[in-house]
Coordinates of N, CA and C in Angstrom, one line a residue:
G1 N 12.9 1.1 16.3 CA 12.8 0.3 14.5 C 11.8 -0.2 14.5
N2 N 12.0 -0.8 14.0 CA 10.9 -0.9 12.8 C 9.9 -2.3 13.2
M3 N 8.7 -2.7 13.1 CA 7.6 -3.1 13.7 C 6.8 -4.7 12.9
G4 N 7.1 -6.0 12.7 CA 6.3 -6.7 11.4 C 5.1 -7.4 12.1
I5 N 4.5 -7.4 11.2 CA 3.4 -8.3 11.2 C 2.8 -9.3 10.9
A6 N 2.6 -10.3 11.2 CA 2.5 -11.6 10.4 C 1.0 -12.8 12.0
R7 N 0.9 -13.5 10.7 CA -0.1 -14.7 11.0 C 0.9 -15.6 11.1
I8 N 1.1 -16.4 12.2 CA 1.9 -17.8 12.2 C 0.8 -18.8 11.6
S9 N 1.3 -20.1 10.6 CA 0.0 -21.0 10.5 C 1.0 -22.2 10.9
E10 N 1.9 -22.4 11.8 CA 2.5 -23.5 12.1 C 3.6 -22.7 13.3
G11 N 3.5 -24.1 14.1 CA 4.4 -23.7 15.2 C 3.7 -23.0 16.3
T12 N 5.0 -22.2 17.2 CA 5.5 -21.4 18.2 C 6.6 -20.7 17.8
I13 N 6.0 -19.7 18.1 CA 6.9 -18.5 18.9 C 8.2 -17.7 19.6
K14 N 8.5 -17.6 20.2 CA 9.0 -17.0 22.0 C 9.7 -15.9 21.7
A15 N 9.6 -14.7 22.9 CA 10.5 -13.3 22.6 C 11.7 -14.0 22.5
G16 N 12.4 -13.2 22.1 CA 14.2 -13.6 22.4 C 14.3 -14.6 21.6
Q17 N 14.3 -15.6 20.9 CA 14.2 -16.1 19.4 C 14.7 -15.9 18.5
P18 N 16.2 -16.7 18.0 CA 16.6 -16.7 16.8 C 15.7 -16.7 15.8
V19 N 15.6 -16.2 14.6 CA 14.8 -16.2 14.2 C 15.6 -16.0 12.5
A20 N 14.6 -15.4 11.7 CA 15.1 -15.0 10.2 C 13.5 -15.2 9.2
L21 N 13.6 -13.7 8.7 CA 12.9 -13.7 7.2 C 13.5 -14.5 6.1
A22 N 13.3 -15.6 5.8 CA 12.7 -15.9 4.4 C 11.6 -15.5 3.0
R23 N 12.4 -16.2 2.2 CA 11.4 -15.5 0.9 C 12.0 -16.5 -0.7
P24 N 11.4 -17.2 -1.0 CA 12.0 -18.3 -2.1 C 13.1 -17.8 -3.5
G25 N 14.4 -17.9 -2.9 CA 15.0 -18.4 -4.8 C 15.9 -16.7 -2.8
A26 N 16.0 -16.1 -1.6 CA 16.3 -14.9 -2.0 C 17.4 -15.5 -0.3
A27 N 18.0 -14.8 -0.3 CA 19.0 -14.6 1.3 C 18.4 -15.1 2.2
K28 N 18.7 -15.4 3.4 CA 18.1 -15.2 4.3 C 18.3 -14.1 5.4
K29 N 17.1 -13.2 6.0 CA 18.3 -11.6 7.0 C 18.0 -12.3 8.3
T30 N 18.7 -12.6 9.0 CA 18.7 -13.8 9.9 C 18.8 -12.1 11.1
G31 N 18.0 -12.2 12.9 CA 18.5 -11.4 14.0 C 17.2 -12.8 15.7
R32 N 17.2 -11.2 16.2 CA 17.1 -12.2 17.8 C 15.2 -11.5 17.6
L33 N 14.2 -12.6 17.9 CA 13.4 -11.6 18.6 C 13.6 -10.2 20.0
T34 N 13.2 -9.3 19.7 CA 13.6 -8.3 21.0 C 12.2 -7.9 22.1
S35 N 11.2 -8.7 20.4 CA 9.8 -7.9 21.3 C 8.6 -9.2 21.0
L36 N 7.6 -9.0 20.9 CA 6.6 -10.4 21.1 C 5.6 -8.9 21.4
F37 N 3.9 -9.4 20.4 CA 2.4 -8.9 21.0 C 1.5 -9.5 20.1
I38 N 0.7 -9.3 21.2 CA -0.6 -10.1 19.6 C -1.5 -9.1 20.3
F39 N -2.4 -9.3 19.3 CA -3.7 -8.3 18.6 C -4.6 -8.3 20.4
D40 N -5.1 -7.5 21.1 CA -5.8 -8.1 22.8 C -7.3 -6.8 22.3
N41 N -8.2 -7.3 21.7 CA -9.3 -6.1 21.5 C -9.3 -5.1 20.3
L42 N -8.8 -3.9 21.1 CA -8.8 -2.9 19.8 C -6.8 -2.0 20.1
G43 N -6.3 -2.9 20.9 CA -5.1 -2.5 21.6 C -3.6 -4.1 21.0
K44 N -2.8 -3.8 22.0 CA -2.2 -5.2 22.0 C -1.8 -5.2 22.9
K45 N -0.6 -6.3 23.4 CA 0.2 -6.9 24.5 C 1.0 -7.5 24.3
E46 N 1.9 -7.3 25.6 CA 2.8 -8.1 24.8 C 2.7 -8.9 25.7
V47 N 3.6 -10.3 24.7 CA 3.8 -12.1 25.5 C 5.2 -12.6 25.1
Q48 N 4.9 -13.8 25.8 CA 6.4 -14.0 25.9 C 6.3 -15.4 24.7
S49 N 5.2 -15.8 24.2 CA 5.1 -16.8 23.0 C 3.8 -16.9 22.8
A50 N 3.4 -16.9 21.6 CA 3.0 -16.8 21.3 C 1.8 -18.6 19.4
S51 N 1.3 -19.3 19.1 CA 0.5 -20.4 19.1 C 0.3 -20.0 17.8
A52 N 0.0 -20.9 17.0 CA -0.4 -21.4 15.5 C -1.9 -20.0 15.4
G53 N -2.5 -20.1 14.4 CA -3.6 -19.2 14.3 C -3.3 -17.7 14.8
E54 N -2.4 -17.4 16.3 CA -2.3 -16.1 16.2 C -1.6 -14.6 15.5
I55 N -1.9 -13.3 15.6 CA -1.8 -12.2 14.8 C -0.9 -11.9 15.6
I56 N 0.5 -11.7 15.1 CA 1.6 -10.6 15.9 C 2.2 -10.0 15.0
M57 N 2.8 -8.8 16.1 CA 3.2 -7.8 16.2 C 5.0 -7.9 16.5
F58 N 5.9 -7.5 16.0 CA 7.1 -8.4 16.6 C 8.8 -6.8 15.9
S59 N 9.7 -7.2 16.7 CA 10.4 -6.1 16.3 C 11.4 -7.3 16.7
G60 N 12.6 -6.9 16.0 CA 14.6 -7.5 17.0 C 15.4 -7.3 15.1
L61 N 13.9 -7.0 13.5 CA 14.8 -7.5 12.7 C 14.9 -6.3 11.6
E62 N 15.6 -5.8 10.2 CA 15.2 -4.8 9.6 C 15.3 -5.5 8.5
D63 N 15.0 -3.7 8.0 CA 14.3 -4.8 6.2 C 13.4 -5.5 6.5
I64 N 12.0 -5.6 6.8 CA 11.4 -6.4 6.8 C 10.4 -5.7 5.9
E65 N 10.1 -6.5 4.9 CA 9.5 -6.3 3.0 C 7.6 -7.2 2.9
I66 N 7.2 -7.1 2.6 CA 5.7 -7.6 2.8 C 5.9 -8.4 1.8
G67 N 5.4 -10.4 2.7 CA 5.6 -11.8 1.9 C 6.9 -12.7 2.4
D68 N 7.6 -12.0 3.8 CA 8.2 -12.6 4.1 C 8.2 -13.3 4.7
T69 N 8.2 -14.6 5.6 CA 7.9 -15.4 5.3 C 8.8 -15.5 7.3
L70 N 8.4 -15.4 8.5 CA 9.0 -15.4 9.9 C 10.0 -17.0 10.3
I71 N 10.7 -17.2 10.2 CA 11.3 -18.9 10.4 C 11.7 -18.8 11.3
T72 N 12.2 -19.6 12.4 CA 13.2 -21.0 13.8 C 14.5 -20.6 13.1
N73 N 15.4 -20.0 13.3 CA 16.3 -20.0 13.2 C 17.6 -20.0 14.3
E74 N 17.2 -21.4 14.8 CA 18.0 -22.4 15.7 C 19.1 -23.2 15.3
G75 N 20.0 -22.8 15.9 CA 21.5 -24.1 15.6 C 21.5 -23.7 13.6
G76 N 21.3 -23.2 13.4 CA 21.5 -22.1 11.7 C 20.6 -22.4 11.2
G77 N 18.9 -22.9 11.8 CA 17.8 -23.1 11.1 C 18.0 -24.5 10.2
A78 N 18.0 -25.4 11.3 CA 17.9 -26.5 11.0 C 16.3 -26.8 11.8
N79 N 15.9 -27.7 10.8 CA 14.2 -27.8 11.2 C 13.6 -26.5 10.8
A80 N 14.3 -25.6 10.3 CA 13.2 -25.2 10.1 C 12.4 -25.1 8.4
A81 N 10.9 -24.5 8.9 CA 9.9 -24.0 7.7 C 10.5 -23.8 6.2
E82 N 10.0 -24.4 5.8 CA 9.7 -23.4 4.0 C 9.3 -22.7 4.5
P83 N 9.5 -21.6 3.1 CA 9.2 -19.9 2.7 C 8.0 -20.1 2.2
L84 N 7.1 -19.2 2.4 CA 5.5 -19.7 1.8 C 6.1 -18.8 0.8
P85 N 4.6 -19.2 -0.5 CA 4.6 -18.3 -1.0 C 4.7 -17.1 -1.0
P86 N 5.7 -16.0 -1.6 CA 5.5 -14.4 -0.9 C 3.7 -13.9 -2.0
I87 N 3.7 -12.7 -1.1 CA 2.5 -11.6 -1.7 C 2.9 -11.3 -2.5
A88 N 1.7 -11.2 -3.7 CA 2.1 -10.4 -4.6 C 0.6 -9.0 -4.5
V89 N 1.7 -7.7 -4.7 CA 1.5 -6.3 -4.1 C 0.3 -5.6 -5.4
E90 N 0.3 -5.1 -6.1 CA -0.7 -5.5 -6.5 C -0.3 -3.8 -7.3
L91 N 0.3 -4.0 -8.6 CA 1.2 -2.4 -9.6 C 0.2 -1.4 -9.2
P92 N 0.9 0.1 -8.8 CA 0.2 0.9 -8.9 C -0.2 1.3 -10.7
T93 N -1.3 2.2 -10.3 CA -2.5 1.9 -11.5 C -2.0 3.8 -12.2
V94 N -1.9 4.8 -11.4 CA -2.2 6.4 -11.2 C -0.5 6.9 -10.5
R95 N -0.1 8.2 -11.4 CA 1.0 8.7 -10.5 C 0.8 10.2 -10.6
M96 N 1.3 10.4 -9.6 CA 1.2 12.7 -9.7 C 2.7 12.5 -9.3
T97 N 2.6 13.9 -9.6 CA 4.2 14.5 -8.8 C 4.0 15.0 -8.2
L98 N 4.3 15.4 -6.6 CA 4.5 16.3 -5.8 C 5.6 16.3 -5.5
G99 N 5.6 17.5 -5.0 CA 6.7 18.6 -4.6 C 6.8 19.8 -4.1
V100 N 7.7 20.5 -4.3 CA 7.7 21.9 -3.3 C 6.9 23.1 -3.4
N101 N 5.9 23.6 -3.5 CA 5.4 25.0 -4.1 C 5.9 25.8 -3.9
R102 N 5.9 26.4 -5.3 CA 6.6 27.5 -6.0 C 5.7 28.5 -6.1
S103 N 4.7 28.3 -5.8 CA 3.9 29.2 -6.5 C 4.1 31.2 -5.4
P104 N 3.1 31.9 -5.9 CA 3.3 33.2 -4.9 C 3.1 33.4 -4.0
L105 N 1.9 32.0 -3.1 CA 1.4 31.9 -1.8 C 2.0 30.8 -1.4
A106 N 3.0 30.8 -1.4 CA 4.2 29.2 -1.2 C 4.2 30.1 0.6
G107 N 4.4 29.2 1.3 CA 5.0 29.4 3.5 C 4.0 30.2 4.2
R108 N 2.0 30.1 3.4 CA 1.7 30.2 4.5 C 0.4 29.8 5.1
E109 N 0.6 28.7 4.6 CA -0.2 27.6 5.2 C 0.9 26.0 5.7
G110 N 1.4 26.1 5.3 CA 2.5 24.6 6.1 C 3.3 25.2 6.5
K111 N 4.1 24.0 7.2 CA 5.4 24.8 8.5 C 6.2 23.7 8.1
F112 N 6.2 22.7 7.3 CA 6.8 21.6 6.2 C 6.8 22.0 5.0
L113 N 8.6 22.0 4.7 CA 7.6 23.3 3.3 C 8.9 22.9 2.1
T114 N 10.4 22.5 2.6 CA 11.3 22.0 2.0 C 11.4 20.3 1.9
S115 N 12.4 21.0 0.4 CA 11.9 19.4 -0.6 C 12.9 18.2 0.2
R116 N 13.4 18.7 1.8 CA 14.1 17.6 2.2 C 13.2 17.0 3.2
M117 N 12.1 17.7 3.8 CA 11.6 17.1 4.5 C 10.1 16.6 3.6
I118 N 9.3 17.3 2.7 CA 8.8 16.2 2.3 C 9.3 14.7 1.0
R119 N 11.1 15.1 1.1 CA 11.4 14.3 0.5 C 11.8 12.6 1.5
D120 N 11.4 13.5 2.9 CA 11.7 12.2 3.8 C 9.9 11.5 4.0
R121 N 9.2 12.4 4.1 CA 7.7 11.5 4.7 C 7.9 11.1 3.7
L122 N 7.3 10.7 1.6 CA 6.8 10.1 1.2 C 7.7 8.9 1.3
F123 N 8.9 9.2 1.1 CA 10.1 7.9 2.0 C 9.6 7.2 3.2
K124 N 9.1 7.4 4.5 CA 9.0 6.8 5.6 C 7.8 6.3 5.2
E125 N 7.1 6.8 4.0 CA 5.2 6.1 4.3 C 5.1 5.4 3.2
T126 N 6.7 5.1 2.5 CA 6.6 4.0 2.0 C 7.2 2.8 2.9
D127 N 7.5 2.7 3.4 CA 7.2 1.8 5.0 C 6.1 0.6 5.4
R128 N 5.3 1.6 5.5 CA 4.1 0.9 5.7 C 2.8 0.8 4.2
N129 N 3.0 1.7 3.8 CA 2.0 1.3 2.5 C 2.8 0.5 1.3
V130 N 2.1 -0.2 1.2 CA 3.1 -0.8 0.6 C 2.6 -1.1 -0.7
A131 N 1.1 -0.9 -0.9 CA 1.5 0.0 -2.6 C 2.0 1.1 -3.8
L132 N 1.9 2.0 -2.2 CA 3.0 3.4 -3.3 C 3.8 2.8 -3.2
K133 N 4.9 3.3 -4.8 CA 6.0 4.3 -4.5 C 5.8 5.6 -4.7
V134 N 7.4 5.7 -4.8 CA 8.0 6.9 -4.3 C 9.2 7.3 -5.3
E135 N 10.2 7.4 -6.4 CA 10.6 7.7 -7.2 C 11.1 8.9 -7.3
E136 N 13.0 8.7 -7.7 CA 12.7 10.8 -7.8 C 13.2 11.0 -9.6
T137 N 12.8 12.3 -9.8 CA 12.6 12.7 -10.7 C 14.4 13.7 -11.4
D138 N 13.9 14.2 -12.2 CA 15.3 15.2 -13.0 C 15.1 16.1 -12.1
S139 N 14.1 16.4 -11.2 CA 13.5 18.1 -10.5 C 14.2 17.9 -8.8
A140 N 15.2 17.9 -8.2 CA 15.8 18.4 -7.0 C 14.5 18.5 -6.1
D141 N 13.5 19.3 -6.7 CA 12.3 19.6 -5.9 C 11.1 18.6 -5.8
K142 N 10.9 18.0 -7.4 CA 9.6 17.3 -7.2 C 10.1 16.0 -7.6
Y143 N 8.7 14.6 -7.0 CA 8.6 13.1 -7.0 C 7.6 12.7 -7.6
A144 N 8.2 11.5 -8.3 CA 7.1 11.2 -8.7 C 6.3 9.4 -7.5
V145 N 5.3 9.8 -7.3 CA 4.8 8.4 -6.2 C 3.1 8.9 -7.6
S146 N 3.7 7.2 -7.3 CA 2.9 6.2 -7.8 C 1.1 5.6 -6.7
G147 N 0.4 5.1 -7.1 CA -0.9 4.6 -6.7 C -2.1 3.8 -7.0
R148 N -2.3 2.7 -6.1 CA -3.6 2.7 -6.8 C -4.9 3.0 -7.1
G149 N -4.8 3.9 -7.7 CA -5.8 5.6 -7.9 C -6.0 6.3 -7.1
Q150 N -6.2 7.8 -7.0 CA -6.8 7.8 -6.6 C -7.1 8.5 -5.7
L151 N -8.0 7.8 -5.7 CA -8.3 7.8 -4.0 C -7.2 7.4 -3.3
H152 N -6.8 6.8 -3.6 CA -4.6 5.8 -2.3 C -4.1 7.3 -2.4
L153 N -3.9 8.6 -3.8 CA -2.7 9.6 -3.8 C -3.6 10.9 -3.1
T154 N -4.8 10.7 -3.3 CA -5.7 11.7 -1.7 C -5.2 11.6 -0.6
V155 N -5.8 10.5 0.1 CA -5.9 10.3 1.6 C -4.5 10.5 1.9
L156 N -2.9 10.3 0.6 CA -1.9 10.8 1.7 C -1.6 11.3 1.4
I157 N -1.7 12.6 0.4 CA -1.6 14.0 0.2 C -2.3 15.1 1.1
E158 N -3.7 14.5 1.9 CA -5.3 15.1 2.1 C -4.3 14.7 4.4
T159 N -3.5 13.4 3.9 CA -2.8 13.1 5.1 C -2.1 14.0 5.9
M160 N -1.7 14.1 4.9 CA 0.5 15.2 5.0 C 0.0 16.8 4.9
R161 N -0.9 16.8 4.1 CA -1.1 18.5 4.8 C -1.8 18.6 6.4
R162 N -2.7 18.0 6.6 CA -3.1 17.7 8.2 C -1.4 17.7 9.1
E163 N -0.9 17.1 8.4 CA 0.4 16.9 9.5 C 1.3 18.4 9.7
G164 N 0.8 19.2 8.4 CA 1.0 20.3 8.9 C 2.4 20.7 6.8
F165 N 2.4 19.6 5.4 CA 3.3 19.5 5.1 C 2.5 20.9 3.7
E166 N 3.1 21.7 3.2 CA 2.9 22.3 2.3 C 3.0 21.8 0.6
L167 N 2.9 21.0 -0.1 CA 2.9 20.7 -1.6 C 2.4 21.1 -2.4
E168 N 2.6 20.8 -3.4 CA 2.8 21.6 -5.3 C 2.2 20.2 -5.6
V169 N 1.4 19.9 -6.6 CA 0.5 18.6 -6.7 C 0.3 18.7 -8.1
G170 N 0.8 17.8 -8.8 CA 1.1 17.6 -10.4 C -0.5 17.0 -10.7
P171 N -1.1 17.0 -12.2 CA -2.6 16.5 -12.2 C -1.6 14.3 -12.1
P172 N -3.3 13.8 -12.4 CA -3.1 11.9 -11.8 C -2.4 12.3 -14.0
A173 N -1.5 10.7 -13.5 CA -1.5 10.5 -15.6 C -1.4 8.5 -14.9
V174 N -2.9 8.4 -16.0 CA -2.7 6.8 -15.8 C -1.7 5.6 -15.9
I175 N -1.1 4.7 -15.9 CA 0.5 4.8 -15.6 C 0.1 3.7 -17.2
Y176 N 0.2 3.0 -18.3 CA 0.5 1.9 -19.3 C 1.9 1.3 -19.5
K177 N 1.2 -0.3 -19.2 CA 1.9 -1.2 -18.9 C 2.0 -2.8 -20.3
E178 N 3.3 -2.1 -20.9 CA 3.6 -2.7 -22.2 C 2.9 -4.2 -22.6
N179 N 2.2 -5.4 -23.3 CA 1.8 -6.2 -22.6 C 3.2 -7.1 -23.7
E180 N 4.3 -7.9 -22.6 CA 5.3 -8.6 -23.2 C 5.0 -9.3 -24.3
E181 N 3.9 -10.3 -25.0 CA 3.7 -11.0 -25.6 C 3.3 -9.6 -27.2
T182 N 2.2 -8.8 -26.9 CA 2.0 -8.0 -28.2 C 2.8 -7.5 -28.0
G183 N 3.4 -6.8 -27.1 CA 4.3 -5.7 -27.2 C 3.1 -4.0 -27.3
E184 N 2.1 -4.8 -26.8 CA 0.7 -3.3 -27.5 C 1.0 -2.8 -25.7
L185 N 1.0 -1.2 -25.6 CA 0.4 -0.7 -24.6 C -0.9 -1.3 -23.9
E186 N -0.9 -1.4 -22.6 CA -2.4 -2.4 -22.1 C -2.4 -0.1 -21.1
E187 N -3.9 0.0 -20.7 CA -4.5 0.5 -20.0 C -5.3 -0.3 -18.6
P188 N -4.5 0.4 -16.8 CA -5.7 -0.8 -16.1 C -7.2 -0.5 -16.0
F189 N -7.5 -1.8 -15.5 CA -8.4 -1.6 -15.5 C -9.1 -1.8 -14.0
E190 N -10.8 -1.9 -13.7 CA -11.4 -2.6 -11.8 C -12.9 -2.2 -12.0
K191 N -12.2 -3.6 -12.1 CA -14.2 -4.7 -12.0 C -15.2 -4.2 -11.3
V192 N -16.2 -4.0 -12.1 CA -17.2 -3.1 -10.4 C -18.3 -4.1 -10.5
E193 N -19.1 -4.6 -9.5 CA -20.4 -5.1 -10.2 C -21.8 -4.0 -8.2
V194 N -22.6 -3.3 -9.2 CA -23.2 -2.2 -8.1 C -24.2 -3.0 -8.3
R195 N -25.2 -3.3 -7.5 CA -26.6 -3.5 -6.6 C -27.7 -2.6 -6.8
V196 N -28.6 -1.8 -6.9 CA -29.4 -1.0 -7.0 C -30.8 -1.2 -7.4
P197 N -31.7 -0.2 -6.9 CA -33.2 -0.4 -7.7 C -33.4 0.0 -8.7
E198 N -34.3 -0.8 -9.3 CA -35.0 -1.1 -11.3 C -34.5 0.6 -11.0
E199 N -35.4 1.6 -10.6 CA -35.2 3.0 -11.4 C -34.7 3.7 -10.9
Y200 N -33.1 3.1 -10.4 CA -32.1 3.7 -10.6 C -30.4 3.5 -11.5
S201 N -30.8 2.3 -11.7 CA -29.7 1.6 -13.0 C -29.3 2.8 -14.5
G202 N -30.3 4.2 -14.6 CA -30.3 4.7 -16.0 C -28.9 5.8 -15.6
A203 N -29.8 5.8 -14.0 CA -28.6 7.1 -13.8 C -26.5 6.2 -13.0
V204 N -27.1 5.1 -12.8 CA -25.9 5.1 -12.9 C -25.3 4.4 -13.9
I205 N -25.7 4.1 -14.6 CA -24.8 3.4 -16.3 C -24.8 5.0 -16.5
D206 N -25.3 6.1 -16.7 CA -25.0 7.3 -18.1 C -24.0 7.2 -16.9
M207 N -23.6 7.3 -15.1 CA -22.3 7.5 -14.4 C -21.3 6.9 -15.4
F208 N -21.1 5.9 -15.1 CA -20.2 4.8 -15.5 C -19.8 4.8 -17.2
N209 N -21.2 5.2 -17.6 CA -20.4 6.2 -19.4 C -19.5 7.2 -20.0
T210 N -19.6 8.3 -18.4 CA -18.4 9.2 -18.3 C -17.6 9.2 -18.4
R211 N -16.9 7.6 -17.6 CA -15.7 6.9 -17.6 C -15.3 6.3 -18.1
N212 N -15.5 6.3 -19.2 CA -15.5 5.0 -20.2 C -15.4 3.7 -20.3
G213 N -16.9 3.6 -19.5 CA -16.7 1.5 -18.7 C -17.4 1.2 -19.4
E214 N -17.5 -0.4 -19.4 CA -18.1 -0.5 -20.3 C -18.4 -1.8 -19.9
L215 N -20.5 -2.2 -20.2 CA -21.2 -2.8 -19.5 C -21.3 -4.2 -20.2
Q216 N -20.7 -5.0 -19.0 CA -20.4 -6.7 -19.0 C -22.0 -7.8 -19.3
D217 N -22.3 -7.7 -18.2 CA -23.4 -8.4 -17.7 C -24.5 -7.1 -17.1
M218 N -26.0 -7.3 -17.2 CA -27.7 -6.9 -16.4 C -28.8 -7.1 -16.0
G219 N -28.8 -8.2 -15.2 CA -30.2 -8.5 -15.0 C -30.4 -8.2 -13.5
L220 N -31.7 -8.6 -13.4 CA -32.7 -8.4 -12.3 C -32.1 -10.0 -11.0
D221 N -31.9 -9.4 -9.6 CA -31.4 -10.5 -8.8 C -32.0 -10.2 -7.5
D222 N -33.5 -10.9 -6.6 CA -33.3 -10.0 -5.4 C -34.6 -9.0 -5.7
G223 N -35.1 -9.3 -6.8 CA -36.2 -7.5 -6.3 C -35.6 -6.4 -7.2
G224 N -33.8 -6.1 -7.6 CA -33.2 -4.9 -7.8 C -32.3 -5.3 -9.2
E225 N -31.9 -4.5 -9.1 CA -31.1 -5.0 -10.4 C -29.3 -4.9 -10.0
A226 N -28.8 -5.7 -10.8 CA -27.7 -5.8 -10.3 C -26.6 -5.9 -12.4
M227 N -25.6 -5.2 -12.3 CA -24.6 -5.5 -13.3 C -23.0 -5.0 -12.5
S228 N -22.7 -5.5 -13.9 CA -21.3 -5.8 -13.7 C -20.4 -5.3 -15.5

């Protein structure tokens, strides 16, 4: 089943204890912890209880979502803590289409070729890759995959390729968002701060100019040059 990872902010939790997943304005999802682990160096070990400050891994609850609060549910939730404010996950900025390889060379490299295999693998990735979004398209052989930039999606594509999948990848497209107040379309952007020796500042500025970068501040810092 699904495994959840959480940091205990207060109290103690025990294996086998009735618990619930809660978030403000939503119904609780109840269950019982079937196993409880804490992280030990580079691995993890099973324990019977854990206290505030520990980072735990647990099982026994289905449909675990990022931002859920794990609370006790003994006595119908009596004396249970209030759910914490949910964590906001940044929205995707780039979209690609991934689908079945239709080229004349299809089937020569991978072993997972069908639309069903690709679909199952992409939706399985969303269980642990919370910034990824997968959507059906008008074509049964293609899926719209959105992520936090080209690197985010490139890592997914390369991982699937090494697992034996063969894909047809569409060009990346920027995801524009409509401003609710002005009605204008807005383009996502990233803020970057670079610290380099003074002799390299010109090359760095040229590199950002090719990507329509906008220099907001520039100055010397501890013998080097800083810009943002």
